[in-house]
XYZ file of C-alpha atoms in Angstrom:
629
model
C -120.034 -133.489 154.275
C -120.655 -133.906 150.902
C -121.477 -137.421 149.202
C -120.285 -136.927 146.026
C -117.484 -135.503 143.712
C -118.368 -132.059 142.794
C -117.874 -130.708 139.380
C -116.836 -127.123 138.743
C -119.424 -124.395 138.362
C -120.439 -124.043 134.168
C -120.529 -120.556 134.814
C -116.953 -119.664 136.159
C -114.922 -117.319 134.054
C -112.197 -120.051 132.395
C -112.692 -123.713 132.051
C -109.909 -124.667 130.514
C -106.641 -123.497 130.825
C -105.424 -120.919 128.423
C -102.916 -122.842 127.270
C -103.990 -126.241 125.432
C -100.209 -127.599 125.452
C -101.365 -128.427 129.043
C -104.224 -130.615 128.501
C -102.083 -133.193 126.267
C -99.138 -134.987 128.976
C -95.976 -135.738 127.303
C -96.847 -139.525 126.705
C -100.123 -138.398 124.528
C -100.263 -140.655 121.489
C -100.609 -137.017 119.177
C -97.105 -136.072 119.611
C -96.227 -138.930 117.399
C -98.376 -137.847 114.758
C -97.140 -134.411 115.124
C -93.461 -135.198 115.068
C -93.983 -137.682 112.083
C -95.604 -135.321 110.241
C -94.059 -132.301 110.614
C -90.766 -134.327 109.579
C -92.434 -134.817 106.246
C -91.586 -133.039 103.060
C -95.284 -132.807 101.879
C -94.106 -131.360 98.674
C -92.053 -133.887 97.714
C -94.390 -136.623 98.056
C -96.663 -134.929 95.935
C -99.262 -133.147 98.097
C -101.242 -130.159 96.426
C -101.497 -126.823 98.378
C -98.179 -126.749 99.922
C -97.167 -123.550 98.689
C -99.501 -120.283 99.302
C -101.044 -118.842 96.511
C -100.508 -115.206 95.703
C -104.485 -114.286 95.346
C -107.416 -115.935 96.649
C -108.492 -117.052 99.938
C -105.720 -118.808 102.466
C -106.302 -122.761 102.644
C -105.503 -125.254 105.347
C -101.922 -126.591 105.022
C -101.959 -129.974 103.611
C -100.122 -131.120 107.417
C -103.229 -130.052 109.015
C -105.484 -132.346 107.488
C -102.905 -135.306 107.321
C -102.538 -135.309 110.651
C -106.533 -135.067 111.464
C -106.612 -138.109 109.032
C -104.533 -140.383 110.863
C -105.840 -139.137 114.028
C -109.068 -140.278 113.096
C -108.300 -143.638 111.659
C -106.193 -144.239 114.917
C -109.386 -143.775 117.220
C -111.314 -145.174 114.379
C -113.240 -142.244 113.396
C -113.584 -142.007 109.780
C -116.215 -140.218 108.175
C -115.329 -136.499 107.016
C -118.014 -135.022 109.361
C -117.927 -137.309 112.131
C -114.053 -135.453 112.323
C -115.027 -131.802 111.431
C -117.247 -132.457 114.959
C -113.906 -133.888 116.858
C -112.048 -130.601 115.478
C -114.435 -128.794 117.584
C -114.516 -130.332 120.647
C -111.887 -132.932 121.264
C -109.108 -131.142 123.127
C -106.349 -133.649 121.516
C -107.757 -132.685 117.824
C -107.554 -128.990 118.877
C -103.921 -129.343 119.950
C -103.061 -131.247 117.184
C -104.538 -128.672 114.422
C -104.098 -125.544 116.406
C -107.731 -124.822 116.901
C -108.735 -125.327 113.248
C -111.599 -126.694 112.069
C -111.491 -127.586 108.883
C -114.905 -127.984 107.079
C -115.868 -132.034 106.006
C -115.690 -131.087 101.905
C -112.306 -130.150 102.674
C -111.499 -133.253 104.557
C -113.269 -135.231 102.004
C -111.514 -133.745 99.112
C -108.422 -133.724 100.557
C -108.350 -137.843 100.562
C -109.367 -138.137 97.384
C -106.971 -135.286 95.825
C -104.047 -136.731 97.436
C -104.254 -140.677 97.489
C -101.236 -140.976 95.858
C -99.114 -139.200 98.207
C -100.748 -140.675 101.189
C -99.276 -144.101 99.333
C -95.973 -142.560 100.099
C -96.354 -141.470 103.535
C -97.230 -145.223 104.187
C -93.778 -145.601 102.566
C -92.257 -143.314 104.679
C -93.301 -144.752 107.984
C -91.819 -147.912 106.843
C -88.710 -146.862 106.035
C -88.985 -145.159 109.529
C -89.661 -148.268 111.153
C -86.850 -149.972 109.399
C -84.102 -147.545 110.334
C -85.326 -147.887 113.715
C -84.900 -151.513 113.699
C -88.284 -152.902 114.133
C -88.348 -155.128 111.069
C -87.071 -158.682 111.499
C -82.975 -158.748 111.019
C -84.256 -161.941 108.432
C -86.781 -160.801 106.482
C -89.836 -162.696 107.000
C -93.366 -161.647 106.853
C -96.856 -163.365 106.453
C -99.213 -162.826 103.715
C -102.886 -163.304 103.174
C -106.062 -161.270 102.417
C -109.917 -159.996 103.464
C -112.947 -159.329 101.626
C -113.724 -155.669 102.703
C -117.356 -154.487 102.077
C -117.613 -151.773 99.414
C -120.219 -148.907 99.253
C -122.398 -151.800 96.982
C -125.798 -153.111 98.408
C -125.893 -156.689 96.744
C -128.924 -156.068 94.594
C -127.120 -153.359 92.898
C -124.679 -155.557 91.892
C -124.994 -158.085 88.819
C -123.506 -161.065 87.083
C -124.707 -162.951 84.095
C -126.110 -166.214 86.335
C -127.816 -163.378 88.668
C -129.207 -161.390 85.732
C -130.490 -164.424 84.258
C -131.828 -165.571 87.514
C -134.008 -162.624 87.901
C -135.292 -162.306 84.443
C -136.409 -165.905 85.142
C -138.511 -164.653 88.571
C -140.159 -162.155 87.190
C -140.962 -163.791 83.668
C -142.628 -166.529 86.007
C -144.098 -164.181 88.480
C -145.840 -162.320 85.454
C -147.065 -165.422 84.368
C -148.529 -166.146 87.651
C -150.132 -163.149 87.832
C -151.604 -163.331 84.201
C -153.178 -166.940 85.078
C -154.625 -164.894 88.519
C -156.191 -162.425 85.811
C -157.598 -164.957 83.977
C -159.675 -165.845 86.825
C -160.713 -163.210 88.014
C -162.374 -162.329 84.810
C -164.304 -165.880 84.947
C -165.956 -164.715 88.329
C -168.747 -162.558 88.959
C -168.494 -158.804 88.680
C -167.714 -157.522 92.527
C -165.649 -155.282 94.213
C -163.956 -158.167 95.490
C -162.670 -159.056 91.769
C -162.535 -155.199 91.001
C -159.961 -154.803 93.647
C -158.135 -157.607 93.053
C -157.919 -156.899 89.332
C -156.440 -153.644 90.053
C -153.628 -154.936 92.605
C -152.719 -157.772 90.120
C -152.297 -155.248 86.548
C -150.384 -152.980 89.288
C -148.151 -155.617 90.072
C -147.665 -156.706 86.618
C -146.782 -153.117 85.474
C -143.985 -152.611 88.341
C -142.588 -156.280 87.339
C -142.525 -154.982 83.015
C -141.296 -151.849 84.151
C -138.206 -153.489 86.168
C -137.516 -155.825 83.120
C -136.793 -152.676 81.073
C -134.397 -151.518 83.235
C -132.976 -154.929 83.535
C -132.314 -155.149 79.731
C -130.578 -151.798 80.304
C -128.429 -152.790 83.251
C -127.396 -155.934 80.923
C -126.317 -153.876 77.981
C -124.233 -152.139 79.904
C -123.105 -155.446 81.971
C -122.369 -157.332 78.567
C -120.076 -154.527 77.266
C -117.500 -154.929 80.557
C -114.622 -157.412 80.240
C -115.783 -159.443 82.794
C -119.090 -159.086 82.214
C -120.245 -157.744 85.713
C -121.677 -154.671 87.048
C -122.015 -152.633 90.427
C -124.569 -149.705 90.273
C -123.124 -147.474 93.139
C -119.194 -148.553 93.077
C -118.560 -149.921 89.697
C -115.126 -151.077 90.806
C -116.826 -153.333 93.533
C -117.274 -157.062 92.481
C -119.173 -159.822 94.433
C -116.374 -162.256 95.877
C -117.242 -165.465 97.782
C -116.257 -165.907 101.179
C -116.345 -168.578 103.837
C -119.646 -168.738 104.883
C -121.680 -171.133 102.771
C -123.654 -169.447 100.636
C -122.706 -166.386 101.723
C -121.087 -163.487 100.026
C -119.710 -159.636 99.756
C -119.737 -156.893 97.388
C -116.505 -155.480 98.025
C -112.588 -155.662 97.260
C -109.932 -158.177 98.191
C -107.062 -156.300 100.276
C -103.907 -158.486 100.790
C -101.225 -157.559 103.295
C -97.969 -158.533 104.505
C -97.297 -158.619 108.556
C -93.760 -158.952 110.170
C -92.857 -161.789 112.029
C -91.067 -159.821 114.318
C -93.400 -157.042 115.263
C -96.326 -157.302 113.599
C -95.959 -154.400 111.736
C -97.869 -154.280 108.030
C -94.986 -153.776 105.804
C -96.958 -153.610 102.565
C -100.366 -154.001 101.048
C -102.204 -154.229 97.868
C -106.542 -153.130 97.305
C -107.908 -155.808 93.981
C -111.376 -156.492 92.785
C -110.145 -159.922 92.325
C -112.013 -162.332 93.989
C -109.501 -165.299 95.030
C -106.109 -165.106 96.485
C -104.345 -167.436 93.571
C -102.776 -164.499 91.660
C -101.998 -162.221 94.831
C -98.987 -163.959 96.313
C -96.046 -162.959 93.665
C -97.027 -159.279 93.316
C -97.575 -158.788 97.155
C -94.412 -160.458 98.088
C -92.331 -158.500 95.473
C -93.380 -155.023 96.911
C -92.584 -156.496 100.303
C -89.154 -157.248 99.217
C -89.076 -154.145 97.434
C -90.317 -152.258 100.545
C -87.973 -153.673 103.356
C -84.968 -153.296 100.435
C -83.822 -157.295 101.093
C -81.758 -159.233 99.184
C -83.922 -162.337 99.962
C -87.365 -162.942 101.536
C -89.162 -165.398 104.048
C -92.992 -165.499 103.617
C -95.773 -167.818 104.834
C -98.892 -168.013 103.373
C -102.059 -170.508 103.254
C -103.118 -173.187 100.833
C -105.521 -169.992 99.223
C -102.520 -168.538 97.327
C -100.988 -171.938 96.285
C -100.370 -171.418 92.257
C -97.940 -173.000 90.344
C -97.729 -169.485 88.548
C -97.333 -167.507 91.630
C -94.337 -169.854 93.014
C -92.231 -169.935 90.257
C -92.408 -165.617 89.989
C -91.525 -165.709 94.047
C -88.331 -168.570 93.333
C -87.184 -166.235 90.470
C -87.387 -163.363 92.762
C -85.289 -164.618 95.108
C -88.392 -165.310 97.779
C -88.809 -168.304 99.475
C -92.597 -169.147 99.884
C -93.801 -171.772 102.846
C -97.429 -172.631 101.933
C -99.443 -175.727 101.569
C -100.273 -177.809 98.620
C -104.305 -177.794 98.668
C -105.883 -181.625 97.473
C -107.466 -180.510 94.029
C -108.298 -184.156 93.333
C -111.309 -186.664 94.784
C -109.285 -189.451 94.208
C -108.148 -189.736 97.770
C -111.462 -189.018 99.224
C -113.204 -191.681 96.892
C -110.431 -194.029 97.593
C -108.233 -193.791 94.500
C -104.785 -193.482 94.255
C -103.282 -189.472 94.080
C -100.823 -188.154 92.255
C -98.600 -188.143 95.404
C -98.499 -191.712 95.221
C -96.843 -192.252 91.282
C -92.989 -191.495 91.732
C -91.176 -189.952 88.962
C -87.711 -191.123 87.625
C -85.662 -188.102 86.352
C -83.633 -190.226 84.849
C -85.799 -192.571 82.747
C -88.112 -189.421 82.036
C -91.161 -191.594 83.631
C -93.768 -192.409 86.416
C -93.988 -195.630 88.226
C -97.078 -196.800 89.880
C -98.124 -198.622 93.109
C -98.277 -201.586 90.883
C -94.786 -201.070 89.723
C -95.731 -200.175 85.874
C -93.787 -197.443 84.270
C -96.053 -194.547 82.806
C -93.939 -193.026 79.423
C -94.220 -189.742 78.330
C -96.915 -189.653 75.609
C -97.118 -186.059 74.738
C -97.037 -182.140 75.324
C -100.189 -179.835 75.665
C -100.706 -176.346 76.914
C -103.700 -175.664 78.860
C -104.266 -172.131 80.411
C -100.621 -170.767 79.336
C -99.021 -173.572 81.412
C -96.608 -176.225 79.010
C -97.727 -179.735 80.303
C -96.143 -183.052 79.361
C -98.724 -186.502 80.110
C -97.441 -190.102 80.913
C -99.822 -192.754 80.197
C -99.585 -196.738 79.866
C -100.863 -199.769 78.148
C -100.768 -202.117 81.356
C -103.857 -200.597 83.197
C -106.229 -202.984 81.392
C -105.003 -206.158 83.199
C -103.560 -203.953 86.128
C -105.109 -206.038 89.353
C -105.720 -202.816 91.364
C -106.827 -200.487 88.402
C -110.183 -199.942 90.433
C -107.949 -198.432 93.323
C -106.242 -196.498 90.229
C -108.514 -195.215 87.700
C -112.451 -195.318 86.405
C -111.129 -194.826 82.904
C -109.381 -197.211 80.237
C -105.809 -196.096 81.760
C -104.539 -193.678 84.620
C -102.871 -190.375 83.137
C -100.163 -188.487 84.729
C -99.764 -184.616 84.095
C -96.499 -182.735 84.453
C -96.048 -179.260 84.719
C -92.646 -178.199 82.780
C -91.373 -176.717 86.521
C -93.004 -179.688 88.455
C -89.205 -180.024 90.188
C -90.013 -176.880 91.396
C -92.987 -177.892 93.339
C -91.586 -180.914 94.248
C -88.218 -179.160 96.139
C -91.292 -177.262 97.771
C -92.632 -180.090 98.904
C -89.695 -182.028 99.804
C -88.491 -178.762 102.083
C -91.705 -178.248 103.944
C -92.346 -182.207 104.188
C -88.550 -182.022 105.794
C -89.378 -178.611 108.283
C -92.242 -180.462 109.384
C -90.153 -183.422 110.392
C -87.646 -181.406 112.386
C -84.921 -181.925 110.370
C -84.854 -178.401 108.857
C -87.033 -175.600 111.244
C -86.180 -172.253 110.214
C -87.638 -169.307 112.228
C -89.875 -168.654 108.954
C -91.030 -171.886 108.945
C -92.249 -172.018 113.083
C -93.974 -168.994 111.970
C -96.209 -170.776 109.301
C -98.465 -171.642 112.391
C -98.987 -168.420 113.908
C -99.519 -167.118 110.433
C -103.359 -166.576 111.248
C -103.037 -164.723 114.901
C -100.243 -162.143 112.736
C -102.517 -161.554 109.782
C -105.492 -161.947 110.946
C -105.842 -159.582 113.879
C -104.823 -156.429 112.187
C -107.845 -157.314 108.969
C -110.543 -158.071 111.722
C -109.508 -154.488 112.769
C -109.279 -152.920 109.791
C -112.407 -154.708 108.630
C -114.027 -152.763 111.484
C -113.302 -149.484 110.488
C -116.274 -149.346 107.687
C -116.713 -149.256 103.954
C -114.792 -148.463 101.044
C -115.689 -146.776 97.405
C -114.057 -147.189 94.239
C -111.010 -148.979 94.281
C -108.074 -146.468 93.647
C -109.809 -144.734 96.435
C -109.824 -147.553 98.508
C -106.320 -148.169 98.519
C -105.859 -144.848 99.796
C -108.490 -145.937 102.405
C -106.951 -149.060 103.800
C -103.927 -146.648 103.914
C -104.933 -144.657 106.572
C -106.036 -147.746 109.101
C -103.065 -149.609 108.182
C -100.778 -146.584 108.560
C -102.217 -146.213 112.395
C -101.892 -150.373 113.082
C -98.105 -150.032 112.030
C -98.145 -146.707 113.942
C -99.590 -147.963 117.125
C -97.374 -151.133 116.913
C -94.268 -149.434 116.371
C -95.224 -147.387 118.945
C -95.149 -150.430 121.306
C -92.251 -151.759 120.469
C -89.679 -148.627 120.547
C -91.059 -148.122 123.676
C -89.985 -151.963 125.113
C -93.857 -153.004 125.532
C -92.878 -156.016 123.468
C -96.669 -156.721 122.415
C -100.441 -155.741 122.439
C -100.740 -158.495 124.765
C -98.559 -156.222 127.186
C -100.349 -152.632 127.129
C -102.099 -151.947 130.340
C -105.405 -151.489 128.670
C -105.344 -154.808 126.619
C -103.647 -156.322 129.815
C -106.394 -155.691 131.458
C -109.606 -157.582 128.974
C -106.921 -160.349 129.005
C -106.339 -160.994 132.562
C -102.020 -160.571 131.900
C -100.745 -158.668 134.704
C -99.768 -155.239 133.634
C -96.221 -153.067 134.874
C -97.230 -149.422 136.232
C -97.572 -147.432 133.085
C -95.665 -144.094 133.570
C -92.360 -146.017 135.631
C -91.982 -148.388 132.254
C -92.337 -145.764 129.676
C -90.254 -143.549 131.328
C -87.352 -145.688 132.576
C -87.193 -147.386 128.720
C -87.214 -144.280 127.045
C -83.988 -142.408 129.340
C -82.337 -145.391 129.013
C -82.472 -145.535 125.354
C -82.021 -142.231 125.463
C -78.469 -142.273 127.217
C -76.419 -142.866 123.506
C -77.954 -140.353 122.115
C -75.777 -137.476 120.417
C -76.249 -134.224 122.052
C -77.302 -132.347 119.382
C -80.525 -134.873 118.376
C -81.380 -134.655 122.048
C -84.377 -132.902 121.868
C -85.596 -133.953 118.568
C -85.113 -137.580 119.659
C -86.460 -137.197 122.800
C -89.731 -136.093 121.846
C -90.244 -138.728 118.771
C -89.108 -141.681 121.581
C -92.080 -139.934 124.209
C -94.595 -139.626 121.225
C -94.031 -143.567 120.617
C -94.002 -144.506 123.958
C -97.103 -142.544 124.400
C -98.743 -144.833 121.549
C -98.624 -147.246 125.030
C -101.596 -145.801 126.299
C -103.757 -145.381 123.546
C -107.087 -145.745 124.168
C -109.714 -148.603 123.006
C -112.841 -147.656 120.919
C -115.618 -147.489 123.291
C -118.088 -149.924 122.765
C -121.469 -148.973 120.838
C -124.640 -149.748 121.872
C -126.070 -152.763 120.461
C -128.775 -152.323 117.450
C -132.772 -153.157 119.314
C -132.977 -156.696 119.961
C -135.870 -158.259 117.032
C -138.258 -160.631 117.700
C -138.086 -164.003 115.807
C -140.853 -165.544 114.489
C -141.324 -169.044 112.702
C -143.959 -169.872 110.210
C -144.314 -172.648 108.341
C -146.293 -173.172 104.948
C -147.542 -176.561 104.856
C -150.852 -177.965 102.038
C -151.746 -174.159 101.853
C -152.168 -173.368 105.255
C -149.668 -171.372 107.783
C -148.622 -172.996 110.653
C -149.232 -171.426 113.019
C -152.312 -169.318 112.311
C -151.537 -166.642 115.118
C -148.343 -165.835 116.484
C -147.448 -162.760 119.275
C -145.005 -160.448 119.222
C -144.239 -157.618 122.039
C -144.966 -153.748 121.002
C -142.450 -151.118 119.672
C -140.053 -153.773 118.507
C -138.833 -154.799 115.182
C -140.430 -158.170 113.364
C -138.104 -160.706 111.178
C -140.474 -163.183 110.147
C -138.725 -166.546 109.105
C -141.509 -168.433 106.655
C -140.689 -171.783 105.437
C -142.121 -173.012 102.758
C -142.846 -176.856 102.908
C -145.139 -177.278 99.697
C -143.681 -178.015 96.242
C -144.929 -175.147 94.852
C -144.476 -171.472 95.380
C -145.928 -169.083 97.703
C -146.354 -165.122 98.444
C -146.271 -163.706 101.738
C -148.204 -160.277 101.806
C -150.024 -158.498 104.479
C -151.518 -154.939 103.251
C -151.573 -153.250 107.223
C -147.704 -154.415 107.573
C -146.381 -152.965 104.012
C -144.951 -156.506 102.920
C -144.888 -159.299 100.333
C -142.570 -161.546 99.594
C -142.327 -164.669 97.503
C -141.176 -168.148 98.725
C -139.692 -170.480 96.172
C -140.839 -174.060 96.603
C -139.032 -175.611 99.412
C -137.406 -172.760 100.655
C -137.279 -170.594 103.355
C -137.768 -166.276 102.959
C -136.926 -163.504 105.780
C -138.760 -160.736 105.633
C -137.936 -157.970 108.365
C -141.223 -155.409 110.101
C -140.248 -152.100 111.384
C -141.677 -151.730 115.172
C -144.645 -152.483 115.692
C -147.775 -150.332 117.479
C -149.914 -153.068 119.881
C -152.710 -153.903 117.527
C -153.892 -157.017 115.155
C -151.740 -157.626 110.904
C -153.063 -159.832 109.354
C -151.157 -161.729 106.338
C -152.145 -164.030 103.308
C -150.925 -166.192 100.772
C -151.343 -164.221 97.724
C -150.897 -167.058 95.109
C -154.061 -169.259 96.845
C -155.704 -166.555 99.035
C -156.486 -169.318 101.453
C -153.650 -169.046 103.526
C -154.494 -166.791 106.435
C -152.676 -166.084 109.702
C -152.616 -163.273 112.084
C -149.929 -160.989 114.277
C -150.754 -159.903 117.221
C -148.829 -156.735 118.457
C -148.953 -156.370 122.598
């Protein structure tokens, strides 16, 4: 008796069946793409190629390679050629294209040729989801935005502090060297000095040469409006985000998530690095999109602008968000703005002491009409320390400030209990409904140029709302719910087939005869969407071995560290003197300077067993060793 499962012999005459329908079950998560697509009127929405030429050679239809597309970013495959490869050999690509393979040019060119009318097959599916019911009977939704990485290293990217930052290094590091020179020339003629002479006019020629093409790069960078530059994306800026100190060359993509299921209703792709001027123009197109008379949304204290509510309350949208602390009075124990209370009818402010702060005058500051209120009685006010460091405390007022203040007042009151809409209950969860679906987008890879990047975050988001919806028609309810997420989260999962099948017949059963069979196969294909499979996990990158070196009154500390063989080096030096330092080892291929009390990373490529030694350049004194084993 055998001991194991046998596979089939390579060499029999037929592997697969001849028929590929076969090898994808009715609940395969294709069909939906099939059906969806093949319901779409490519021409109209504006895709090239639909109709055959007369002359020439015969193209791929424009369905074809939509279809591959959202295949891909639903299994999160996205490069051109890592899908030309599926095309030939994944049995669910080959079913879905008929056994065509297109080359990856033509996949390539076909997203950026057509990102327009991918825009509106986004629209599409939306409006599909709507007429299916699967947007909230209320419109609500909850708004807020990722950095996404761009196809833009950081050091190809510049601003005027950075530019002027590395002028600076390499203005002093020439210096340095000169002084080095300067030296050498007072010493004794020796190959010693003749060597060193060499390395440092070397040096000194790669540093001039990159300050040419630094006073090229800031030409170019001075004659953009905002006075910023990326080499390989030039769309790309460099946003903050919230690590400290840390950053990304990318784009800002904002989306809007339904309450109800989750689904991204609309989104927008900026190089604008803050949230502050997002909200309005994002929650418009929502409205737009789900064709509402009025509009729920929930956002964080990022898009809070005075601006950006007053657009949404003339829109007819309701915005819960809130009201970030601009001011250090409270923290240095001063008395806020919250605590003055205006008088609408007296026109004035009255103080925790009780004095009445007049109107004074009107100024505009950044487009915005502001009105002050000041008063005389600060001077022998008893608690003017708790009030003010200046001769006398200031109040400004925003010509809408009522506005902000019925905010207020509304969300002060929802807190409380006394008003709780369901928008309002969603304001907490706002971070698990936005949030998952950008940490999954996020993971899909990088984007170039930013009107191809909207067409980008297209695809992704098109397969979230896809996969979703999917869930939902089919009476899943949630992610949470799907046998294979069930499963990672320890929530016990109904058989698979017996569900999908059961919820789709009975849905089913009010269907009109003659959509049987066209509605029957769209309500398997979503309810297929149930099983869809996770991305298997990739193998991690090779662990690196840390070191830690310290530079201390010109010496390393330690002189000899150990590292194992045929794996990667990050050296972490910190520099403890108050003056600068160089890291450089000639048998490892590094050097790296060290600002005074700073600390530099410098990462080694594997390593053969054997002995590096490494220097401080600057001194020469310095000396450790690595030793490889």
């Amino acid at each position: 008796m055998k001991r194991f499962i046998e596979g089939a012999d390579r060499g029999q005459s037929t592997l697969f069946p001849e028929c590929v329908e076969d090898w994808i079950g009715e609940d395969n998560q294709v069909r939906v793409i099939d059906v969806f697509v093949d319901e779409l009127d490519l021409a109209e929405l504006g895709f090239g190629g639909v109709d055959r030429e007369a002359t020439g050679r015969p193209s791929y239809h424009p369905s074809v390679l939509l279809k591959l597309y959202i295949y891909g970013y639903l299994n999160r495959v996205q490069s051109s050629r890592r899908l030309e490869r599926e095309a030939g050999r994944n049995v669910e690509v080959m079913w879905l294209t008929g056994r065509l393979v297109p080359d990856h040019k033509t996949i390539a060119d076909f997203r950026k040729d057509n990102g327009r009318a991918i825009r509106r097959v986004c629209a599409r599916f939306v409006a599909l989801c709507r007429a299916m019911g699967l947007f909230a009977e209320e419109a609500s939704v909850a708004i807020d935005g990722s950095k996404f990485k761009a196809v833009n290293n950081r050091d190809k990217n510049f601003t005027r502090a950075k530019m002027e930052r590395r002028m600076a290094q390499i203005e002093e590091s020439v210096g340095r060297y000169l002084h080095q020179l300067d030296s050498a020339d007072r010493q004794e003629p020796s190959l010693a000095r003749t060597t060193k002479t060499t390395r440092l006019m070397e040096k000194i020629a790669r540093l001039k040469e990159e300050m040419k093409r630094l006073h090229a790069l800031e030409a170019r960078m001075i004659a953009t409006p905002d006075q910023r530059i990326s080499l390989t994306d030039p769309d790309s800026r460099s946003m903050a985000t919230s690590g400290r100190g840390s950053g990304v060359v990318g784009y800002n993509v904002q989306v809007a998530v339904d309450t109800k299921h989750h689904l991204i209703v609309t989104h927008e792709v900026t190089n604008v690095g803050t949230d502050r001027s997002q909200l309005a123009n994002v929650a418009k197109e929502t409205k737009t999109t789900l064709e509402a008379t009025s509009l729920d949304v929930v956002a964080d204290r990022g898009d809070f602008s005075s601006e950006q509510i007053l657009a949404c309350e003339e829109a007819g949208i309701t915005v819960t968000l809130p009201k970030p602390m601009t001011s250090n009075s409270k923290t240095e124990g001063r008395f806020g703005k919250q605590d003055f209370r205006y008088v609408v009818e007296g026109d004035v402010y009255i103080c925790p002491a009780g004095e009445r702060l007049a109107y004074s005058f009107t100024t505009e500051e950044n487009g915005l009409i502001l009105r002050r209120y000041s008063t005389k009685a600060c001077q022998r006010c008893a608690i003017k320390q708790n009030c003010t460091t200046g001769k006398e405390r200031r109040i400004t007022r925003w010509e809408h400030e009522r506005l902000l203040e019925d905010h207020s007042g509304n969300q002060a009151r929802r807190l409380r209990g006394a008003v709780v809409p369901r928008h309002a209950r969603c304001r907490d969860r706002r971070r698990s409904l936005v949030s998952a679906p950008l940490r999954r987008l996020r993971a899909l890879g990088l984007y170039r140029r930013c009107r191809d990047a909207r067409s980008d975050a297209l695809c992704p988001i098109h397969a979230e709302d896809v996969y979703d919806g999917g869930l939902e028609h089919a009476g899943m309810g949630s992610r949470s719910r799907n046998p294979v997420l069930a499963q990672s989260r320890r929530v016990p999962a109904q058989p698979r087939q017996t569900q999908i099948r059961r919820r789709v017949l009975t849905s089913l059963k009010c269907e009109g005869s003659e959509m049987y069979v066209l509605t029957m196969t769209r309500k398997l294909a979503l309810a297929a969407l149930c099983t869809a499979m996770l991305p298997l996990p990739t193998a991690s990158a090779q662990q690196a071995t840390e070191i830690q070196i310290s530079y201390s009154n010109g010496q390393f500390q330690p002189r000899e560290v150990r590292a194992p063989a045929d794996k990667p080096v990050v050296f972490r030096i910190r520099n403890l003197d108050g003056k600068a330092m160089e890291f450089e080892s000639t048998s490892l291929r590094v050097e790296k300077v060290v600002a005074a009390k700073s600390q530099g990373v410098i990462n080694v490529r594997a390593l053969k067993a054997g002995r590096y030694e490494f220097y401080d350049d600057f001194s020469e004194k310095a000396r450790g060793a690595l030793v490889v084993e």
